[in-house]
Amino acid sequence: MTGRSDFRFPPGFRWGASTSAYQIEGAANEDGRGPSIWDTLCRMKDRVDNGETGDVACDHYHRYREDVALMRGLGLNAYRFSVAWPRVLPRGRGAVNAAGLDFYDRLIDSLLEAEIEPWLCLYHWDLPQALQDLGGWASRDTAGWFADYAAVCARRYGDRVKNWATINEFSVFTLFAYAFGAGAPGISDRQEHLKAMHHVNLAHGAGVDVLRALVPGGSIGAVHSVQTCRPEDPANPEHCESAALFDELWNLAFPDAQLLGHYPPRIAALIEPYVQAGDMARICRPIDWFGLNHYAPMYSKPDDGNVWGCGWGAAPDDMPRTDIGWPMDPTAFRDVLLDLGKRYRLPVYVTENGFGSKTETGTDDPRRLAYLRDYIAAMGEALMAGADVRGYFVWSLLDNFEWNGGYAPRFGIVHVDYETQARTPKESARWYADFIRGQRGV
Ligand code: IFM
């Protein structure tokens, strides 16, 4: 990567960090929060490494002021967080939990006081268990309950929060939860997966309508994981077909439905039994921005062990990798940014990008620093080539609960000592703060 580190991003560019509720909040059993599907999965045998849970996580529920001060110290001007649906509506619908609503009031007010723009994501995978008991995302009703939940949040926070995302990484959580059987609720069934995909898309559309009606002047988006999908062996037609199907499931099924009004070809016929008259218009609602979560190119080859028959292949031997084995290729990031602009014609915010490590100790993280420097340079190249990119949120502010991986994989630019909950900015955080200061000409 030849990236120009002296590139100046446009004035007003957002430099932020992202987190999600279940991964950092903790306080799982406090102040009336109801159980989520991840609380349930964490208690099932052998689902999460070391039997770890989000019960305490980074204790952000009690330490949010310190975390906001950290962000302020780093010079961030935006913060993307998610609201925990079961904290606000412990049973997923019906009675609201006043203490849960109050927590996000306090968080939002602290952010505004620190001159950090709050970016609120309504759903980052922690469905209330009570709704799972009624069928979860495989039930069409969940889309309506999501819209009701969106209305509760919009009415409460819409006076102070202008930037809203409906859902984080639609494809990732539906694939892992309903096809690969790893994420909560841990199902492997192609029909359940197809239903869940369609209902999650319906939830997005209904959520957009609610936000549009209840947040005047709101800027509404959705957050997609888009990773270049390549065949392990480009000369093997089966690998090419596997990569093409994986591309549809991972990269296209949600943004194509939401922004182009149709499902991609391999999925369209299969999902049709679950699509009712008028659904595509319900899903395809105008939004204001595309949230891109990007990490690594993916390699694919057939895999008989999953319900779609396509799975992960190996990256070429000479491809650099992160400490958790994810391929690193900043040029793929630049190309994704350029391609998204052409396909969906929306401003893009990079809502997640970051480096995971299971081996780093303490706060020395030169490989993360280099990753961020090279990926931000690639983003600069995309801008120079015409991409409309308006912001960048590093994943993640803090080391946190990495789903089935528990606490061993660390993605934070701020180290968390889980014994003491002490936060210490890593070398990468100091670099990011300097970089942002340089961009502002401070
Ligand atoms: O931790 C996750 C996050 O919840 C969603 N995007 C990818 C991150 C790293 O795996």
mmCIF file of N, CA and C in Angstrom, residues 54-126:
data_model
loop_
_atom_site.group_PDB
_atom_site.id
_atom_site.type_symbol
_atom_site.label_atom_id
_atom_site.label_comp_id
_atom_site.label_asym_id
_atom_site.label_seq_id
_atom_site.Cartn_x
_atom_site.Cartn_y
_atom_site.Cartn_z
ATOM 1 N N GLY A 54 -21.324 -11.831 28.723
ATOM 2 C CA GLY A 54 -21.324 -10.362 28.744
ATOM 3 C C GLY A 54 -21.864 -9.794 30.056
ATOM 4 N N ASP A 55 -21.941 -10.608 31.089
ATOM 5 C CA ASP A 55 -22.545 -10.154 32.350
ATOM 6 C C ASP A 55 -21.901 -8.875 32.879
ATOM 7 N N VAL A 56 -20.564 -8.834 32.814
ATOM 8 C CA VAL A 56 -19.836 -7.667 33.339
ATOM 9 C C VAL A 56 -19.184 -6.893 32.187
ATOM 10 N N ALA A 57 -18.624 -7.623 31.243
ATOM 11 C CA ALA A 57 -17.959 -7.029 30.074
ATOM 12 C C ALA A 57 -17.014 -5.900 30.513
ATOM 13 N N CYS A 58 -17.178 -4.701 29.972
ATOM 14 C CA CYS A 58 -16.293 -3.582 30.342
ATOM 15 C C CYS A 58 -16.944 -2.692 31.393
ATOM 16 N N ASP A 59 -18.063 -3.152 31.940
ATOM 17 C CA ASP A 59 -18.770 -2.398 32.970
ATOM 18 C C ASP A 59 -19.068 -0.963 32.512
ATOM 19 N N HIS A 60 -19.270 -0.829 31.222
ATOM 20 C CA HIS A 60 -19.525 0.511 30.662
ATOM 21 C C HIS A 60 -20.801 1.133 31.246
ATOM 22 N N TYR A 61 -21.742 0.289 31.647
ATOM 23 C CA TYR A 61 -22.990 0.804 32.224
ATOM 24 C C TYR A 61 -22.685 1.719 33.405
ATOM 25 N N HIS A 62 -21.643 1.363 34.190
ATOM 26 C CA HIS A 62 -21.284 2.210 35.335
ATOM 27 C C HIS A 62 -20.150 3.174 35.023
ATOM 28 N N ARG A 63 -19.375 2.862 33.965
ATOM 29 C CA ARG A 63 -18.155 3.650 33.706
ATOM 30 C C ARG A 63 -18.272 4.499 32.443
ATOM 31 N N TYR A 64 -19.488 4.734 31.989
ATOM 32 C CA TYR A 64 -19.647 5.441 30.707
ATOM 33 C C TYR A 64 -19.026 6.834 30.739
ATOM 34 N N ARG A 65 -19.055 7.485 31.920
ATOM 35 C CA ARG A 65 -18.489 8.849 31.977
ATOM 36 C C ARG A 65 -16.992 8.824 31.701
ATOM 37 N N GLU A 66 -16.331 7.828 32.293
ATOM 38 C CA GLU A 66 -14.887 7.675 32.066
ATOM 39 C C GLU A 66 -14.630 7.383 30.576
ATOM 40 N N ASP A 67 -15.494 6.581 29.970
ATOM 41 C CA ASP A 67 -15.298 6.230 28.553
ATOM 42 C C ASP A 67 -15.531 7.442 27.649
ATOM 43 N N VAL A 68 -16.496 8.260 28.005
ATOM 44 C CA VAL A 68 -16.729 9.481 27.222
ATOM 45 C C VAL A 68 -15.527 10.415 27.381
ATOM 46 N N ALA A 69 -14.997 10.502 28.618
ATOM 47 C CA ALA A 69 -13.822 11.369 28.836
ATOM 48 C C ALA A 69 -12.628 10.861 28.022
ATOM 49 N N LEU A 70 -12.489 9.545 27.946
ATOM 50 C CA LEU A 70 -11.402 8.971 27.134
ATOM 51 C C LEU A 70 -11.532 9.413 25.677
ATOM 52 N N MET A 71 -12.751 9.320 25.163
ATOM 53 C CA MET A 71 -12.981 9.705 23.756
ATOM 54 C C MET A 71 -12.675 11.177 23.547
ATOM 55 N N ARG A 72 -13.082 11.953 24.526
ATOM 56 C CA ARG A 72 -12.815 13.390 24.408
ATOM 57 C C ARG A 72 -11.306 13.642 24.381
ATOM 58 N N GLY A 73 -10.608 12.938 25.262
ATOM 59 C CA GLY A 73 -9.154 13.076 25.321
ATOM 60 C C GLY A 73 -8.495 12.694 24.001
ATOM 61 N N LEU A 74 -9.068 11.731 23.309
ATOM 62 C CA LEU A 74 -8.495 11.300 22.023
ATOM 63 C C LEU A 74 -8.902 12.237 20.886
ATOM 64 N N GLY A 75 -9.821 13.130 21.144
ATOM 65 C CA GLY A 75 -10.239 14.085 20.112
ATOM 66 C C GLY A 75 -11.291 13.537 19.157
ATOM 67 N N LEU A 76 -12.003 12.466 19.552
ATOM 68 C CA LEU A 76 -13.042 11.921 18.659
ATOM 69 C C LEU A 76 -14.213 12.902 18.599
ATOM 70 N N ASN A 77 -14.819 13.013 17.412
ATOM 71 C CA ASN A 77 -15.990 13.889 17.328
ATOM 72 C C ASN A 77 -17.291 13.115 17.078
ATOM 73 N N ALA A 78 -17.211 11.777 17.104
ATOM 74 C CA ALA A 78 -18.420 10.969 16.902
ATOM 75 C C ALA A 78 -18.229 9.620 17.605
ATOM 76 N N TYR A 79 -19.337 9.068 18.071
ATOM 77 C CA TYR A 79 -19.295 7.775 18.771
ATOM 78 C C TYR A 79 -20.524 6.983 18.374
ATOM 79 N N ARG A 80 -20.281 5.782 17.853
ATOM 80 C CA ARG A 80 -21.413 4.914 17.508
ATOM 81 C C ARG A 80 -21.555 3.847 18.588
ATOM 82 N N PHE A 81 -22.740 3.790 19.166
ATOM 83 C CA PHE A 81 -23.039 2.790 20.194
ATOM 84 C C PHE A 81 -24.379 2.175 19.851
ATOM 85 N N SER A 82 -24.711 1.069 20.504
ATOM 86 C CA SER A 82 -26.052 0.526 20.274
ATOM 87 C C SER A 82 -26.842 0.566 21.566
ATOM 88 N N VAL A 83 -28.139 0.643 21.398
ATOM 89 C CA VAL A 83 -29.061 0.539 22.535
ATOM 90 C C VAL A 83 -29.402 -0.937 22.699
ATOM 91 N N ALA A 84 -29.420 -1.403 23.936
ATOM 92 C CA ALA A 84 -29.810 -2.787 24.200
ATOM 93 C C ALA A 84 -31.336 -2.847 24.282
ATOM 94 N N TRP A 85 -31.920 -3.474 23.302
ATOM 95 C CA TRP A 85 -33.391 -3.617 23.255
ATOM 96 C C TRP A 85 -33.911 -4.178 24.586
ATOM 97 N N PRO A 86 -33.281 -5.243 25.160
ATOM 98 C CA PRO A 86 -33.844 -5.788 26.410
ATOM 99 C C PRO A 86 -33.616 -4.903 27.641
ATOM 100 N N ARG A 87 -32.774 -3.862 27.504
ATOM 101 C CA ARG A 87 -32.643 -2.938 28.638
ATOM 102 C C ARG A 87 -33.803 -1.932 28.614
ATOM 103 N N VAL A 88 -34.256 -1.637 27.413
ATOM 104 C CA VAL A 88 -35.301 -0.630 27.248
ATOM 105 C C VAL A 88 -36.689 -1.283 27.333
ATOM 106 N N LEU A 89 -36.811 -2.443 26.742
ATOM 107 C CA LEU A 89 -38.068 -3.205 26.774
ATOM 108 C C LEU A 89 -37.704 -4.627 27.222
ATOM 109 N N PRO A 90 -37.731 -4.876 28.523
ATOM 110 C CA PRO A 90 -37.205 -6.151 29.035
ATOM 111 C C PRO A 90 -37.852 -7.386 28.420
ATOM 112 N N ARG A 91 -39.109 -7.275 27.994
ATOM 113 C CA ARG A 91 -39.767 -8.421 27.357
ATOM 114 C C ARG A 91 -39.879 -8.222 25.843
ATOM 115 N N GLY A 92 -39.167 -7.205 25.351
ATOM 116 C CA GLY A 92 -39.124 -6.993 23.904
ATOM 117 C C GLY A 92 -40.244 -6.124 23.391
ATOM 118 N N ARG A 93 -41.337 -6.093 24.101
ATOM 119 C CA ARG A 93 -42.506 -5.287 23.711
ATOM 120 C C ARG A 93 -43.288 -5.010 24.995
ATOM 121 N N GLY A 94 -44.251 -4.100 24.883
ATOM 122 C CA GLY A 94 -45.058 -3.811 26.078
ATOM 123 C C GLY A 94 -44.383 -2.784 26.969
ATOM 124 N N ALA A 95 -44.284 -3.124 28.263
ATOM 125 C CA ALA A 95 -43.838 -2.135 29.258
ATOM 126 C C ALA A 95 -42.377 -1.746 29.065
ATOM 127 N N VAL A 96 -42.133 -0.423 29.096
ATOM 128 C CA VAL A 96 -40.749 0.047 29.004
ATOM 129 C C VAL A 96 -40.110 0.014 30.398
ATOM 130 N N ASN A 97 -38.780 -0.014 30.400
ATOM 131 C CA ASN A 97 -38.018 -0.007 31.638
ATOM 132 C C ASN A 97 -37.422 1.390 31.817
ATOM 133 N N ALA A 98 -37.980 2.141 32.754
ATOM 134 C CA ALA A 98 -37.569 3.543 32.916
ATOM 135 C C ALA A 98 -36.069 3.661 33.190
ATOM 136 N N ALA A 99 -35.530 2.753 34.022
ATOM 137 C CA ALA A 99 -34.100 2.858 34.371
ATOM 138 C C ALA A 99 -33.238 2.615 33.124
ATOM 139 N N GLY A 100 -33.669 1.725 32.266
ATOM 140 C CA GLY A 100 -32.909 1.454 31.034
ATOM 141 C C GLY A 100 -32.916 2.662 30.117
ATOM 142 N N LEU A 101 -34.083 3.265 29.964
ATOM 143 C CA LEU A 101 -34.160 4.475 29.125
ATOM 144 C C LEU A 101 -33.278 5.576 29.701
ATOM 145 N N ASP A 102 -33.278 5.693 31.037
ATOM 146 C CA ASP A 102 -32.481 6.749 31.684
ATOM 147 C C ASP A 102 -30.994 6.583 31.387
ATOM 148 N N PHE A 103 -30.535 5.327 31.348
ATOM 149 C CA PHE A 103 -29.099 5.111 31.120
ATOM 150 C C PHE A 103 -28.662 5.762 29.801
ATOM 151 N N TYR A 104 -29.445 5.552 28.738
ATOM 152 C CA TYR A 104 -29.020 6.127 27.447
ATOM 153 C C TYR A 104 -29.197 7.651 27.434
ATOM 154 N N ASP A 105 -30.145 8.159 28.210
ATOM 155 C CA ASP A 105 -30.214 9.626 28.384
ATOM 156 C C ASP A 105 -28.896 10.146 28.934
ATOM 157 N N ARG A 106 -28.406 9.473 29.995
ATOM 158 C CA ARG A 106 -27.169 9.941 30.633
ATOM 159 C C ARG A 106 -25.995 9.840 29.665
ATOM 160 N N LEU A 107 -25.936 8.734 28.949
ATOM 161 C CA LEU A 107 -24.832 8.543 27.997
ATOM 162 C C LEU A 107 -24.874 9.627 26.919
ATOM 163 N N ILE A 108 -26.046 9.838 26.337
ATOM 164 C CA ILE A 108 -26.176 10.821 25.243
ATOM 165 C C ILE A 108 -25.839 12.218 25.757
ATOM 166 N N ASP A 109 -26.346 12.548 26.937
ATOM 167 C CA ASP A 109 -26.062 13.890 27.469
ATOM 168 C C ASP A 109 -24.564 14.069 27.730
ATOM 169 N N SER A 110 -23.913 13.031 28.223
ATOM 170 C CA SER A 110 -22.455 13.144 28.457
ATOM 171 C C SER A 110 -21.717 13.338 27.139
ATOM 172 N N LEU A 111 -22.152 12.622 26.111
ATOM 173 C CA LEU A 111 -21.493 12.765 24.807
ATOM 174 C C LEU A 111 -21.659 14.196 24.294
ATOM 175 N N LEU A 112 -22.874 14.702 24.399
ATOM 176 C CA LEU A 112 -23.116 16.054 23.878
ATOM 177 C C LEU A 112 -22.306 17.089 24.657
ATOM 178 N N GLU A 113 -22.245 16.886 25.972
ATOM 179 C CA GLU A 113 -21.419 17.811 26.781
ATOM 180 C C GLU A 113 -19.964 17.789 26.336
ATOM 181 N N ALA A 114 -19.508 16.598 25.915
ATOM 182 C CA ALA A 114 -18.104 16.455 25.486
ATOM 183 C C ALA A 114 -17.937 16.805 24.000
ATOM 184 N N GLU A 115 -18.975 17.305 23.387
ATOM 185 C CA GLU A 115 -18.968 17.669 21.965
ATOM 186 C C GLU A 115 -18.627 16.483 21.071
ATOM 187 N N ILE A 116 -19.200 15.345 21.444
ATOM 188 C CA ILE A 116 -19.056 14.129 20.634
ATOM 189 C C ILE A 116 -20.448 13.781 20.112
ATOM 190 N N GLU A 117 -20.547 13.647 18.813
ATOM 191 C CA GLU A 117 -21.855 13.407 18.196
ATOM 192 C C GLU A 117 -22.277 11.961 18.461
ATOM 193 N N PRO A 118 -23.473 11.741 19.041
ATOM 194 C CA PRO A 118 -23.924 10.368 19.246
ATOM 195 C C PRO A 118 -24.495 9.753 17.963
ATOM 196 N N TRP A 119 -24.035 8.569 17.615
ATOM 197 C CA TRP A 119 -24.575 7.801 16.485
ATOM 198 C C TRP A 119 -25.199 6.553 17.084
ATOM 199 N N LEU A 120 -26.522 6.501 17.026
ATOM 200 C CA LEU A 120 -27.242 5.453 17.753
ATOM 201 C C LEU A 120 -27.655 4.334 16.805
ATOM 202 N N CYS A 121 -27.248 3.126 17.136
ATOM 203 C CA CYS A 121 -27.665 1.952 16.354
ATOM 204 C C CYS A 121 -28.698 1.202 17.187
ATOM 205 N N LEU A 122 -29.823 0.890 16.581
ATOM 206 C CA LEU A 122 -30.912 0.288 17.356
ATOM 207 C C LEU A 122 -30.687 -1.185 17.676
ATOM 208 N N TYR A 123 -29.963 -1.880 16.805
ATOM 209 C CA TYR A 123 -29.870 -3.331 17.034
ATOM 210 C C TYR A 123 -28.498 -3.857 16.672
ATOM 211 N N HIS A 124 -27.795 -4.347 17.687
ATOM 212 C CA HIS A 124 -26.504 -5.002 17.469
ATOM 213 C C HIS A 124 -26.586 -6.381 18.132
ATOM 214 N N TRP A 125 -27.566 -7.181 17.668
ATOM 215 C CA TRP A 125 -27.605 -8.631 17.869
ATOM 216 C C TRP A 125 -28.202 -9.139 19.166
ATOM 217 N N ASP A 126 -28.615 -8.231 20.088
ATOM 218 C CA ASP A 126 -29.066 -8.700 21.399
ATOM 219 C C ASP A 126 -30.596 -8.701 21.487
#
